[in-house]
Coordinates of C-alpha atoms in Angstrom, one line a residue:
Chain A
M1 CA -64.6 66.6 -130.7
L2 CA -64.4 65.3 -127.1
E3 CA -61.0 64.6 -125.6
V4 CA -60.4 63.2 -122.1
K5 CA -56.8 63.9 -121.0
N6 CA -55.2 62.1 -118.0
V7 CA -58.3 62.3 -115.9
D8 CA -58.5 61.1 -112.3
A9 CA -61.9 61.0 -110.7
G10 CA -63.9 59.0 -108.1
Y11 CA -66.2 59.1 -105.1
G12 CA -64.9 60.7 -102.0
K13 CA -61.4 59.3 -101.3
I14 CA -61.9 56.4 -103.6
N15 CA -60.4 56.9 -107.1
I16 CA -62.1 55.1 -109.9
L17 CA -60.5 56.7 -113.0
N18 CA -56.7 56.7 -113.1
D19 CA -54.9 58.9 -115.6
L20 CA -57.5 58.0 -118.2
S21 CA -57.3 59.4 -121.7
L22 CA -59.5 58.9 -124.8
K23 CA -61.1 60.7 -127.7
A24 CA -64.6 60.6 -129.1
R25 CA -64.2 61.4 -132.8
E26 CA -66.7 63.6 -134.6
N27 CA -69.7 61.8 -136.0
N28 CA -68.5 58.4 -134.7
L29 CA -70.1 56.1 -132.3
T30 CA -67.3 55.4 -129.8
L31 CA -68.0 52.3 -127.6
L32 CA -66.6 51.9 -124.1
I33 CA -66.4 48.3 -122.9
G34 CA -64.8 46.6 -120.0
P35 CA -65.5 44.5 -116.9
N36 CA -67.7 45.6 -114.1
G37 CA -66.0 48.3 -112.0
A38 CA -63.7 49.4 -114.8
G39 CA -65.0 52.9 -114.5
K40 CA -67.1 53.2 -117.7
S41 CA -70.2 54.8 -116.2
T42 CA -68.0 56.9 -113.9
L43 CA -66.2 58.3 -116.9
L44 CA -69.5 59.4 -118.5
K45 CA -70.6 61.0 -115.1
A46 CA -67.2 62.7 -114.9
I47 CA -67.6 64.1 -118.4
F48 CA -71.1 65.4 -117.5
G49 CA -69.9 66.8 -114.2
F50 CA -71.8 64.5 -111.9
V51 CA -68.5 63.2 -110.6
K52 CA -65.7 65.7 -109.9
T53 CA -62.4 65.2 -111.6
S54 CA -59.3 65.7 -109.4
K55 CA -56.7 65.7 -112.2
G56 CA -56.6 66.2 -116.0
S57 CA -58.9 67.9 -118.4
I58 CA -62.0 67.2 -120.5
E59 CA -62.0 69.2 -123.7
Y60 CA -65.0 69.6 -126.0
N61 CA -64.3 71.3 -129.3
G62 CA -61.0 72.5 -127.8
K63 CA -62.6 74.0 -124.6
D64 CA -62.0 72.6 -121.1
I65 CA -65.5 71.7 -119.8
S66 CA -64.4 69.9 -116.6
S67 CA -65.2 72.8 -114.4
L68 CA -68.6 73.7 -115.9
P69 CA -71.7 72.9 -113.9
S70 CA -73.6 70.0 -115.4
H71 CA -76.7 71.9 -116.4
Q72 CA -74.6 74.3 -118.6
L73 CA -73.3 71.4 -120.7
V74 CA -76.7 71.1 -122.4
D75 CA -76.2 74.7 -123.7
H76 CA -72.9 73.5 -125.2
G77 CA -74.7 70.7 -127.1
I78 CA -73.9 67.7 -124.8
S79 CA -76.7 65.5 -123.6
F80 CA -76.7 62.4 -121.3
L81 CA -78.8 59.2 -121.4
L82 CA -78.6 57.7 -117.9
Q83 CA -78.4 53.9 -117.3
R84 CA -81.4 53.9 -115.1
V85 CA -84.9 55.0 -116.1
S86 CA -85.0 58.8 -116.0
V87 CA -88.4 59.8 -117.3
F88 CA -90.4 62.0 -115.0
P89 CA -93.2 59.5 -114.2
E90 CA -95.8 61.9 -112.9
L91 CA -95.4 64.2 -115.9
T92 CA -97.1 63.5 -119.3
I93 CA -95.0 62.5 -122.3
N94 CA -95.6 65.9 -123.8
E95 CA -94.3 67.6 -120.6
N96 CA -91.3 65.3 -120.5
L97 CA -90.5 66.2 -124.1
K98 CA -91.0 69.9 -123.5
L99 CA -88.5 69.8 -120.7
G100 CA -85.9 68.6 -123.2
A101 CA -86.2 72.0 -124.8
W102 CA -85.5 73.8 -121.6
A103 CA -82.3 75.4 -123.1
F104 CA -84.5 77.4 -125.5
K105 CA -87.8 77.5 -123.7
K106 CA -88.5 81.1 -124.5
D107 CA -88.6 80.4 -128.3
K108 CA -92.1 78.9 -128.4
Q109 CA -92.0 78.4 -132.2
K110 CA -88.8 76.3 -131.9
V111 CA -90.2 74.3 -129.0
T112 CA -93.3 73.5 -131.1
Q113 CA -91.2 72.6 -134.1
Q114 CA -89.0 70.3 -132.1
L115 CA -92.0 68.6 -130.5
E116 CA -93.6 68.0 -133.9
A117 CA -90.3 66.6 -135.2
M118 CA -90.1 64.2 -132.3
Y119 CA -93.7 63.1 -132.7
D120 CA -93.0 62.5 -136.4
K121 CA -89.9 60.5 -135.6
F122 CA -91.4 58.4 -132.8
D123 CA -95.0 57.6 -133.5
V124 CA -95.6 55.7 -130.2
L125 CA -95.0 59.0 -128.3
K126 CA -97.4 60.9 -130.4
Q127 CA -100.2 58.4 -129.7
K128 CA -99.6 58.7 -125.9
R129 CA -98.6 62.3 -125.7
N130 CA -101.1 63.2 -122.9
E131 CA -100.5 60.0 -120.8
K132 CA -98.2 60.0 -117.8
A133 CA -94.7 58.7 -118.6
G134 CA -94.7 56.4 -115.6
L135 CA -97.4 54.3 -117.4
M136 CA -95.2 53.4 -120.4
S137 CA -93.4 50.1 -120.9
G138 CA -89.6 49.9 -120.5
G139 CA -88.9 50.2 -124.2
Q140 CA -91.2 53.2 -124.6
K141 CA -89.6 54.9 -121.7
R142 CA -86.2 54.5 -123.3
T143 CA -87.6 55.9 -126.6
L144 CA -89.0 58.9 -124.6
E145 CA -85.6 59.5 -123.0
I146 CA -83.9 59.4 -126.4
A147 CA -86.5 61.8 -127.9
R148 CA -86.3 64.1 -124.9
M149 CA -82.5 64.2 -125.3
L150 CA -82.8 65.1 -129.0
M151 CA -85.2 68.0 -128.2
S152 CA -82.2 70.1 -127.2
N153 CA -80.5 69.5 -130.6
P154 CA -77.4 68.0 -129.1
K155 CA -74.2 67.5 -131.0
M156 CA -72.7 65.0 -128.5
L157 CA -74.5 62.2 -126.7
L158 CA -73.2 60.4 -123.7
I159 CA -75.1 57.1 -123.5
D160 CA -74.9 54.7 -120.5
E161 CA -76.1 51.1 -121.1
P162 CA -78.9 51.9 -123.5
S163 CA -80.2 48.3 -123.6
A164 CA -80.3 47.7 -119.9
G165 CA -83.5 46.0 -118.9
L166 CA -84.9 45.8 -122.4
S167 CA -85.9 42.7 -124.4
P168 CA -83.5 41.8 -127.3
K169 CA -86.0 43.0 -129.9
I170 CA -86.5 46.4 -128.2
A171 CA -82.8 46.7 -127.6
K172 CA -82.1 46.2 -131.3
E173 CA -84.6 49.0 -132.1
V174 CA -82.8 51.3 -129.6
Y175 CA -79.4 50.6 -131.1
Q176 CA -80.8 51.3 -134.6
I177 CA -82.2 54.6 -133.4
L178 CA -78.9 55.6 -131.8
H179 CA -76.9 54.5 -134.8
G180 CA -79.2 56.5 -137.1
L181 CA -78.4 59.7 -135.1
K182 CA -74.9 59.7 -136.7
D183 CA -76.7 60.7 -139.9
D184 CA -77.9 63.8 -138.1
G185 CA -74.3 64.8 -137.4
I186 CA -74.4 63.6 -133.8
T187 CA -71.3 62.1 -132.1
L188 CA -71.9 59.3 -129.6
L189 CA -69.9 58.0 -126.7
M190 CA -71.6 54.9 -125.4
V191 CA -71.0 52.5 -122.5
D192 CA -72.4 49.0 -123.0
Q193 CA -72.1 45.6 -121.5
N194 CA -74.0 44.1 -124.3
I195 CA -71.0 44.0 -126.6
R196 CA -72.3 41.4 -129.0
D197 CA -75.2 43.6 -130.1
S198 CA -73.6 47.0 -129.8
I199 CA -70.3 46.4 -131.4
G200 CA -71.9 46.1 -134.9
Y201 CA -73.2 49.7 -134.6
S202 CA -69.9 51.2 -133.3
D203 CA -67.0 52.8 -135.1
Y204 CA -64.3 52.8 -132.5
V205 CA -63.8 50.9 -129.2
Y206 CA -61.9 51.6 -126.0
V207 CA -61.5 48.8 -123.5
L208 CA -61.3 50.1 -119.9
E209 CA -59.8 48.1 -117.1
Q210 CA -59.3 49.4 -113.5
G211 CA -60.0 53.0 -114.4
S212 CA -57.6 53.2 -117.4
V213 CA -57.7 52.4 -121.1
S214 CA -56.1 49.0 -121.6
S215 CA -56.6 48.9 -125.4
E216 CA -58.3 50.7 -128.3
S217 CA -59.0 49.8 -131.9
K218 CA -61.5 50.1 -134.7
A219 CA -64.8 48.3 -133.9
S220 CA -64.3 45.9 -136.8
E221 CA -61.1 44.7 -135.3
V222 CA -62.6 44.1 -131.8
E223 CA -65.6 42.4 -133.5
A224 CA -63.2 39.9 -135.2
N225 CA -61.6 39.1 -131.8
L226 CA -64.6 39.4 -129.6
K227 CA -64.2 36.1 -127.9
E228 CA -60.6 36.9 -126.8
V229 CA -61.6 40.3 -125.5
V230 CA -64.4 38.9 -123.4
Q231 CA -62.2 36.0 -122.1
S232 CA -59.5 38.5 -121.0
W233 CA -62.1 40.2 -118.7
L234 CA -62.9 36.9 -117.0
K235 CA -59.4 37.0 -115.4
F236 CA -60.6 40.0 -113.3
Chain B
M1 CA -132.8 75.9 -84.8
D2 CA -131.3 78.2 -82.2
F3 CA -127.9 76.4 -82.3
L4 CA -127.8 76.3 -86.1
V5 CA -126.7 79.9 -86.6
P6 CA -123.8 79.7 -84.1
L7 CA -122.8 76.4 -85.6
L8 CA -122.9 77.9 -89.1
A9 CA -120.8 80.7 -87.8
Q10 CA -118.2 78.3 -86.3
L11 CA -118.1 76.3 -89.5
T12 CA -117.6 79.4 -91.6
N13 CA -114.8 80.5 -89.2
G14 CA -113.3 77.0 -89.5
L15 CA -113.3 77.1 -93.3
I16 CA -111.7 80.6 -93.3
I17 CA -109.0 79.4 -90.9
G18 CA -108.7 76.2 -93.0
F19 CA -107.9 78.1 -96.2
I20 CA -105.2 80.1 -94.4
Y21 CA -103.8 76.8 -92.9
A22 CA -103.9 75.5 -96.5
L23 CA -101.7 78.3 -97.7
M24 CA -99.1 77.5 -95.0
A25 CA -99.3 73.8 -95.5
L26 CA -99.0 74.1 -99.2
G27 CA -95.7 76.0 -98.7
L28 CA -94.4 73.3 -96.4
T29 CA -95.4 70.6 -98.9
L30 CA -93.8 72.5 -101.8
I31 CA -90.5 72.6 -99.9
F32 CA -90.7 69.0 -98.9
G33 CA -91.8 67.9 -102.4
V34 CA -89.0 69.6 -104.3
L35 CA -86.1 69.5 -101.8
K36 CA -87.1 66.5 -99.6
V37 CA -86.4 68.8 -96.6
I38 CA -88.7 69.1 -93.6
N39 CA -88.5 72.8 -92.8
F40 CA -88.7 73.2 -89.1
A41 CA -88.4 77.0 -89.5
H42 CA -91.7 77.2 -91.4
G43 CA -93.5 78.7 -88.4
E44 CA -90.8 81.4 -88.2
F45 CA -91.4 82.4 -91.8
Y46 CA -95.0 82.8 -90.8
M47 CA -93.9 85.0 -87.9
L48 CA -91.6 87.1 -90.2
G49 CA -94.5 87.7 -92.6
A50 CA -96.7 88.9 -89.7
Y51 CA -93.9 91.3 -88.5
I52 CA -93.3 92.6 -92.0
S53 CA -97.0 93.4 -92.4
Y54 CA -97.0 95.0 -89.0
I55 CA -93.9 97.2 -89.9
A56 CA -95.5 98.1 -93.2
S57 CA -98.9 99.0 -92.0
R58 CA -98.3 100.4 -88.5
M59 CA -94.7 101.8 -88.7
L60 CA -94.6 102.9 -92.3
G61 CA -98.3 103.7 -92.6
L62 CA -98.8 101.7 -95.8
H63 CA -102.1 100.1 -96.8
P64 CA -102.5 96.6 -95.2
I65 CA -102.6 95.0 -98.6
I66 CA -99.3 96.6 -99.5
G67 CA -98.1 95.2 -96.2
I68 CA -99.2 91.7 -97.1
I69 CA -97.6 91.9 -100.5
A70 CA -94.4 93.2 -99.0
A71 CA -94.4 90.3 -96.5
V72 CA -94.7 87.8 -99.4
A73 CA -91.9 89.5 -101.3
V74 CA -89.5 89.9 -98.4
V75 CA -90.1 86.4 -97.0
F76 CA -89.6 85.0 -100.5
I77 CA -86.1 86.7 -100.7
I78 CA -85.2 85.7 -97.1
G79 CA -86.3 82.1 -97.8
M80 CA -84.1 81.9 -101.0
L81 CA -81.1 83.4 -99.2
M82 CA -81.5 81.0 -96.3
E83 CA -81.7 78.0 -98.6
K84 CA -78.6 79.1 -100.5
A85 CA -76.7 79.8 -97.3
L86 CA -77.7 76.8 -95.2
L87 CA -78.9 74.0 -97.4
T88 CA -76.4 74.1 -100.3
P89 CA -73.9 71.7 -98.6
I90 CA -76.5 69.0 -99.0
Y91 CA -76.3 69.1 -102.8
E92 CA -72.6 69.5 -102.9
D93 CA -72.0 66.3 -101.0
K94 CA -70.3 68.2 -98.2
V95 CA -72.4 66.4 -95.5
E96 CA -72.8 62.7 -94.9
R97 CA -76.1 62.5 -93.2
K98 CA -78.2 64.9 -95.3
D99 CA -81.6 64.3 -93.8
E100 CA -80.3 64.9 -90.2
Y101 CA -78.4 67.9 -91.4
A102 CA -81.5 69.5 -93.0
L103 CA -83.5 68.8 -89.9
L104 CA -81.0 70.3 -87.5
I105 CA -80.1 73.3 -89.6
T106 CA -83.8 74.3 -90.1
F107 CA -84.4 73.7 -86.4
G108 CA -81.5 75.9 -85.6
L109 CA -82.8 78.5 -88.0
S110 CA -86.1 78.4 -86.3
I111 CA -84.6 79.1 -82.8
F112 CA -82.4 81.8 -84.3
L113 CA -85.3 83.7 -86.0
M114 CA -87.5 83.4 -82.9
N115 CA -84.8 84.8 -80.7
G116 CA -83.9 87.4 -83.3
A117 CA -87.5 88.6 -83.3
L118 CA -87.5 88.7 -79.4
V119 CA -84.4 90.9 -79.5
V120 CA -85.7 93.3 -82.2
F121 CA -89.3 93.5 -81.3
G122 CA -89.5 92.4 -77.7
P123 CA -91.9 89.9 -76.2
Y124 CA -95.0 92.1 -76.5
Q125 CA -98.0 91.3 -78.8
K126 CA -98.5 93.7 -81.6
S127 CA -101.3 94.2 -84.0
P128 CA -101.0 95.2 -87.7
E129 CA -103.6 97.4 -89.3
P130 CA -106.6 95.1 -90.2
L131 CA -107.5 94.6 -93.8
A132 CA -111.0 95.9 -93.2
S133 CA -113.2 96.9 -90.3
G134 CA -116.8 96.0 -89.7
V135 CA -118.8 92.9 -90.5
L136 CA -120.3 91.5 -93.6
D137 CA -123.9 90.6 -93.2
L138 CA -124.8 87.3 -94.9
G139 CA -128.4 87.1 -93.8
V140 CA -128.4 84.7 -90.8
L141 CA -124.6 85.0 -90.6
S142 CA -122.3 87.9 -89.9
V143 CA -118.6 87.5 -90.7
S144 CA -115.8 89.9 -90.0
S145 CA -114.9 91.7 -93.2
G146 CA -111.2 91.4 -92.4
R147 CA -111.5 87.6 -92.3
I148 CA -113.3 87.6 -95.6
Y149 CA -110.6 89.7 -97.2
A150 CA -108.0 87.4 -95.7
V151 CA -109.6 84.2 -97.1
V152 CA -110.1 85.8 -100.5
L153 CA -106.4 86.8 -100.6
A154 CA -105.4 83.3 -99.3
I155 CA -107.3 81.7 -102.2
I156 CA -105.7 84.1 -104.7
F157 CA -102.2 83.2 -103.4
M158 CA -103.0 79.5 -103.6
A159 CA -104.5 79.8 -107.1
A160 CA -101.5 81.7 -108.2
T161 CA -99.2 79.0 -106.8
L162 CA -101.1 76.2 -108.4
F163 CA -101.1 78.1 -111.7
I164 CA -97.3 78.4 -111.5
I165 CA -96.9 74.8 -110.6
N166 CA -99.3 73.4 -113.3
K167 CA -99.1 75.8 -116.2
T168 CA -95.7 77.4 -116.4
W169 CA -92.2 76.2 -117.4
L170 CA -91.0 77.0 -113.9
G171 CA -93.7 74.8 -112.4
T172 CA -93.0 71.9 -114.8
A173 CA -89.4 72.2 -113.9
L174 CA -90.2 72.2 -110.2
R175 CA -92.4 69.1 -110.6
A176 CA -89.6 67.4 -112.6
L177 CA -87.1 68.3 -109.9
S178 CA -89.3 66.9 -107.3
Q179 CA -89.2 63.5 -109.1
D180 CA -85.6 63.2 -110.3
R181 CA -82.9 65.8 -109.6
D182 CA -80.2 64.2 -111.9
A183 CA -82.7 63.9 -114.8
S184 CA -83.7 67.5 -114.3
T185 CA -80.0 68.6 -114.5
I186 CA -79.6 66.6 -117.7
M187 CA -82.4 68.8 -119.2
G188 CA -80.3 71.8 -118.5
I189 CA -82.2 72.8 -115.4
N190 CA -80.2 74.6 -112.7
A191 CA -81.4 72.4 -109.8
K192 CA -79.6 74.6 -107.2
T193 CA -81.3 77.8 -108.3
L194 CA -84.7 76.1 -108.7
G195 CA -84.3 74.6 -105.2
S196 CA -83.8 78.0 -103.8
I197 CA -86.8 79.3 -105.7
A198 CA -88.9 76.4 -104.3
F199 CA -87.8 77.2 -100.8
G200 CA -88.4 80.9 -101.3
L201 CA -91.9 80.2 -102.6
G202 CA -92.7 77.8 -99.7
A203 CA -91.5 80.3 -97.2
A204 CA -93.4 83.2 -98.9
M205 CA -96.6 81.2 -98.6
A206 CA -96.0 80.8 -94.8
G207 CA -95.2 84.6 -94.7
A208 CA -98.5 85.3 -96.5
A209 CA -100.4 83.2 -94.1
G210 CA -98.7 85.0 -91.2
A211 CA -99.5 88.4 -92.6
L212 CA -103.2 87.5 -93.3
L213 CA -103.8 86.1 -89.8
A214 CA -101.7 88.7 -88.0
P215 CA -104.6 91.1 -87.3
V216 CA -106.7 88.1 -86.0
F217 CA -104.1 86.3 -83.7
L218 CA -101.7 89.2 -83.1
V219 CA -97.9 89.3 -83.7
F220 CA -95.3 88.0 -81.2
P221 CA -92.0 86.1 -81.5
I222 CA -93.3 82.6 -80.9
M223 CA -96.6 83.0 -82.8
G224 CA -95.4 80.6 -85.5
V225 CA -95.0 77.5 -83.3
V226 CA -98.6 76.4 -83.2
P227 CA -99.3 77.1 -86.9
A228 CA -96.1 75.2 -87.9
I229 CA -97.1 72.2 -85.8
K230 CA -100.6 72.3 -87.4
S231 CA -99.0 72.5 -90.8
F232 CA -97.0 69.3 -90.0
V233 CA -100.2 67.7 -88.8
I234 CA -101.9 68.7 -92.1
I235 CA -99.2 67.4 -94.4
I236 CA -99.0 64.1 -92.5
L237 CA -102.8 63.6 -92.4
G238 CA -103.1 64.6 -96.1
S239 CA -100.1 62.5 -97.0
M240 CA -96.6 63.9 -97.1
G241 CA -95.9 65.7 -100.3
S242 CA -99.5 65.7 -101.7
I243 CA -100.8 69.1 -102.8
K244 CA -104.4 67.8 -102.8
G245 CA -103.8 66.4 -99.3
A246 CA -102.4 69.7 -98.0
I247 CA -105.5 71.6 -99.2
Y248 CA -108.2 69.1 -98.2
G249 CA -106.4 68.3 -94.9
S250 CA -106.3 72.0 -94.0
L251 CA -110.0 72.5 -94.7
L252 CA -110.8 69.4 -92.7
L253 CA -108.6 70.6 -89.8
G254 CA -110.3 74.0 -89.8
I255 CA -113.7 72.4 -89.7
V256 CA -112.9 69.8 -87.0
E257 CA -111.4 72.5 -84.8
S258 CA -114.4 74.7 -85.1
L259 CA -116.8 71.8 -84.5
G260 CA -114.7 70.8 -81.4
V261 CA -114.9 74.4 -80.1
F262 CA -118.7 74.4 -80.7
F263 CA -119.6 71.0 -79.3
L264 CA -116.9 70.4 -76.8
S265 CA -114.7 73.2 -75.4
P266 CA -112.7 76.1 -76.9
S267 CA -109.9 75.3 -74.4
Y268 CA -108.8 72.3 -76.3
R269 CA -108.9 73.9 -79.7
D270 CA -105.3 72.9 -80.6
G271 CA -105.8 69.4 -79.3
Y272 CA -108.5 68.5 -81.8
S273 CA -106.0 68.6 -84.7
F274 CA -103.9 66.0 -83.0
L275 CA -106.9 63.8 -82.2
L276 CA -107.9 64.1 -85.9
L277 CA -104.4 63.1 -86.9
I278 CA -104.4 60.0 -84.6
I279 CA -107.8 58.9 -85.9
I280 CA -106.8 59.3 -89.6
L281 CA -103.5 57.6 -89.2
L282 CA -105.2 54.7 -87.4
V283 CA -107.6 54.3 -90.3
K284 CA -105.3 55.3 -93.2
P285 CA -101.7 55.0 -92.1
K286 CA -100.4 56.7 -95.3
G287 CA -102.7 59.7 -94.8
L288 CA -105.9 60.7 -96.7
F289 CA -104.2 60.7 -100.1
G290 CA -101.7 57.9 -99.3
G291 CA -98.9 57.4 -101.8
S292 CA -99.8 60.3 -104.0
Q293 CA -97.1 62.5 -105.3
W294 CA -96.3 66.2 -104.9
N295 CA -97.4 66.6 -108.5
N296 CA -101.1 65.7 -108.1

């Protein structure tokens, strides 16, 4: 579905990704793990066009998307959940959600249908639909971000540290929501430092070190050797 | 009782001018809110609007209202083009010190437009066709019909802008962009195009203000300097980036100026705005609506 081939990318003259290649298979949750500075978040930003690639290609359903402007990727069915809080705090929850349907904003009926679907799926948003998003708790904001992402009917989600800053209970709920999206035919490529919790929801794992893939395997295999994987990072 | 009628006349004048200041300040705050750019060429968009209404009404013989609409449309397009041509490097990470770049480039644009107008139109004052002649009798008070038309049009322009901001997809996207550019892009919003539209809208509001006040204050190349400075005063005293602050600040400034003219001296008319700014910042350092967002 999504294939990164021999990509170099970075900030200014500093290269973060070095000849990196990987695949996110259709309807799988692919997990990217690795020590700090390995290039995990940079990879997601490069896929979404926030960081320019200097070499290689990024193919989505066989088409090279590396030169497309970021905002056009949404039309291709790709959405991105940033690591930091990205709700629009001064807009209401309803306005935040509606913006998720920007790609088909002229189809009023479809926008309304999607809104209702999200309110049915996430009751907490329905109750607070006219409140400003900035007033929500951390977990609720994450829920809003996920719902807003789903408004555009994406087929591929790029997810950066979904549990960052959340309590273990809320983080678990977020993982369950994300894992459940596979049932809707969505493919996920997720970066997470919280390996112990996220590995159980994943299908395939890439370990990144110094901007390249150092190993890859089925999630069940990494889960069985989790201690060794984490210890190997401590050498860095 | 004798002084009440002239005082009322001054206050009315102050409110009329205040509404037109509000139009200009709203444009400045729109640009700052969305693009985080302080537009030093704002006064020159005001000047362009005045010249366009002059060309339309005096040289082409069109109705003054057509001249004002033409001023809004043309300045909107010029504003968009200027933003695309000059400010794009900021969003493409081609410049290191973005804030300084934006300040200097708009300052340069201001000087360029002022001197361009000097070359094309010369240094002489020109007067477009007024919106209306005669006075409107309001009982104890008589107000120039042209000014009444100007304030009504200013209110219509402001209402239209506020409607766009608060009730349309474009406005919601502009408010989103003002809060988080990356998150807006993730929604599929073309931040570059929307930024140009925001700049064009802000410039068009300055152009509208220039066209509306042109018959009152005449048209000349450096006519935008003082209104631009007053717009900066307004958005600072109303709180940077606050729409509410820009509107209330403008009305307050208009009233204070007219009271100063009435009770003190008309010679220091422009000085009263700075005195007001100093007093408000001493009492409320964040401005009247301190800390509020562009979205209020």
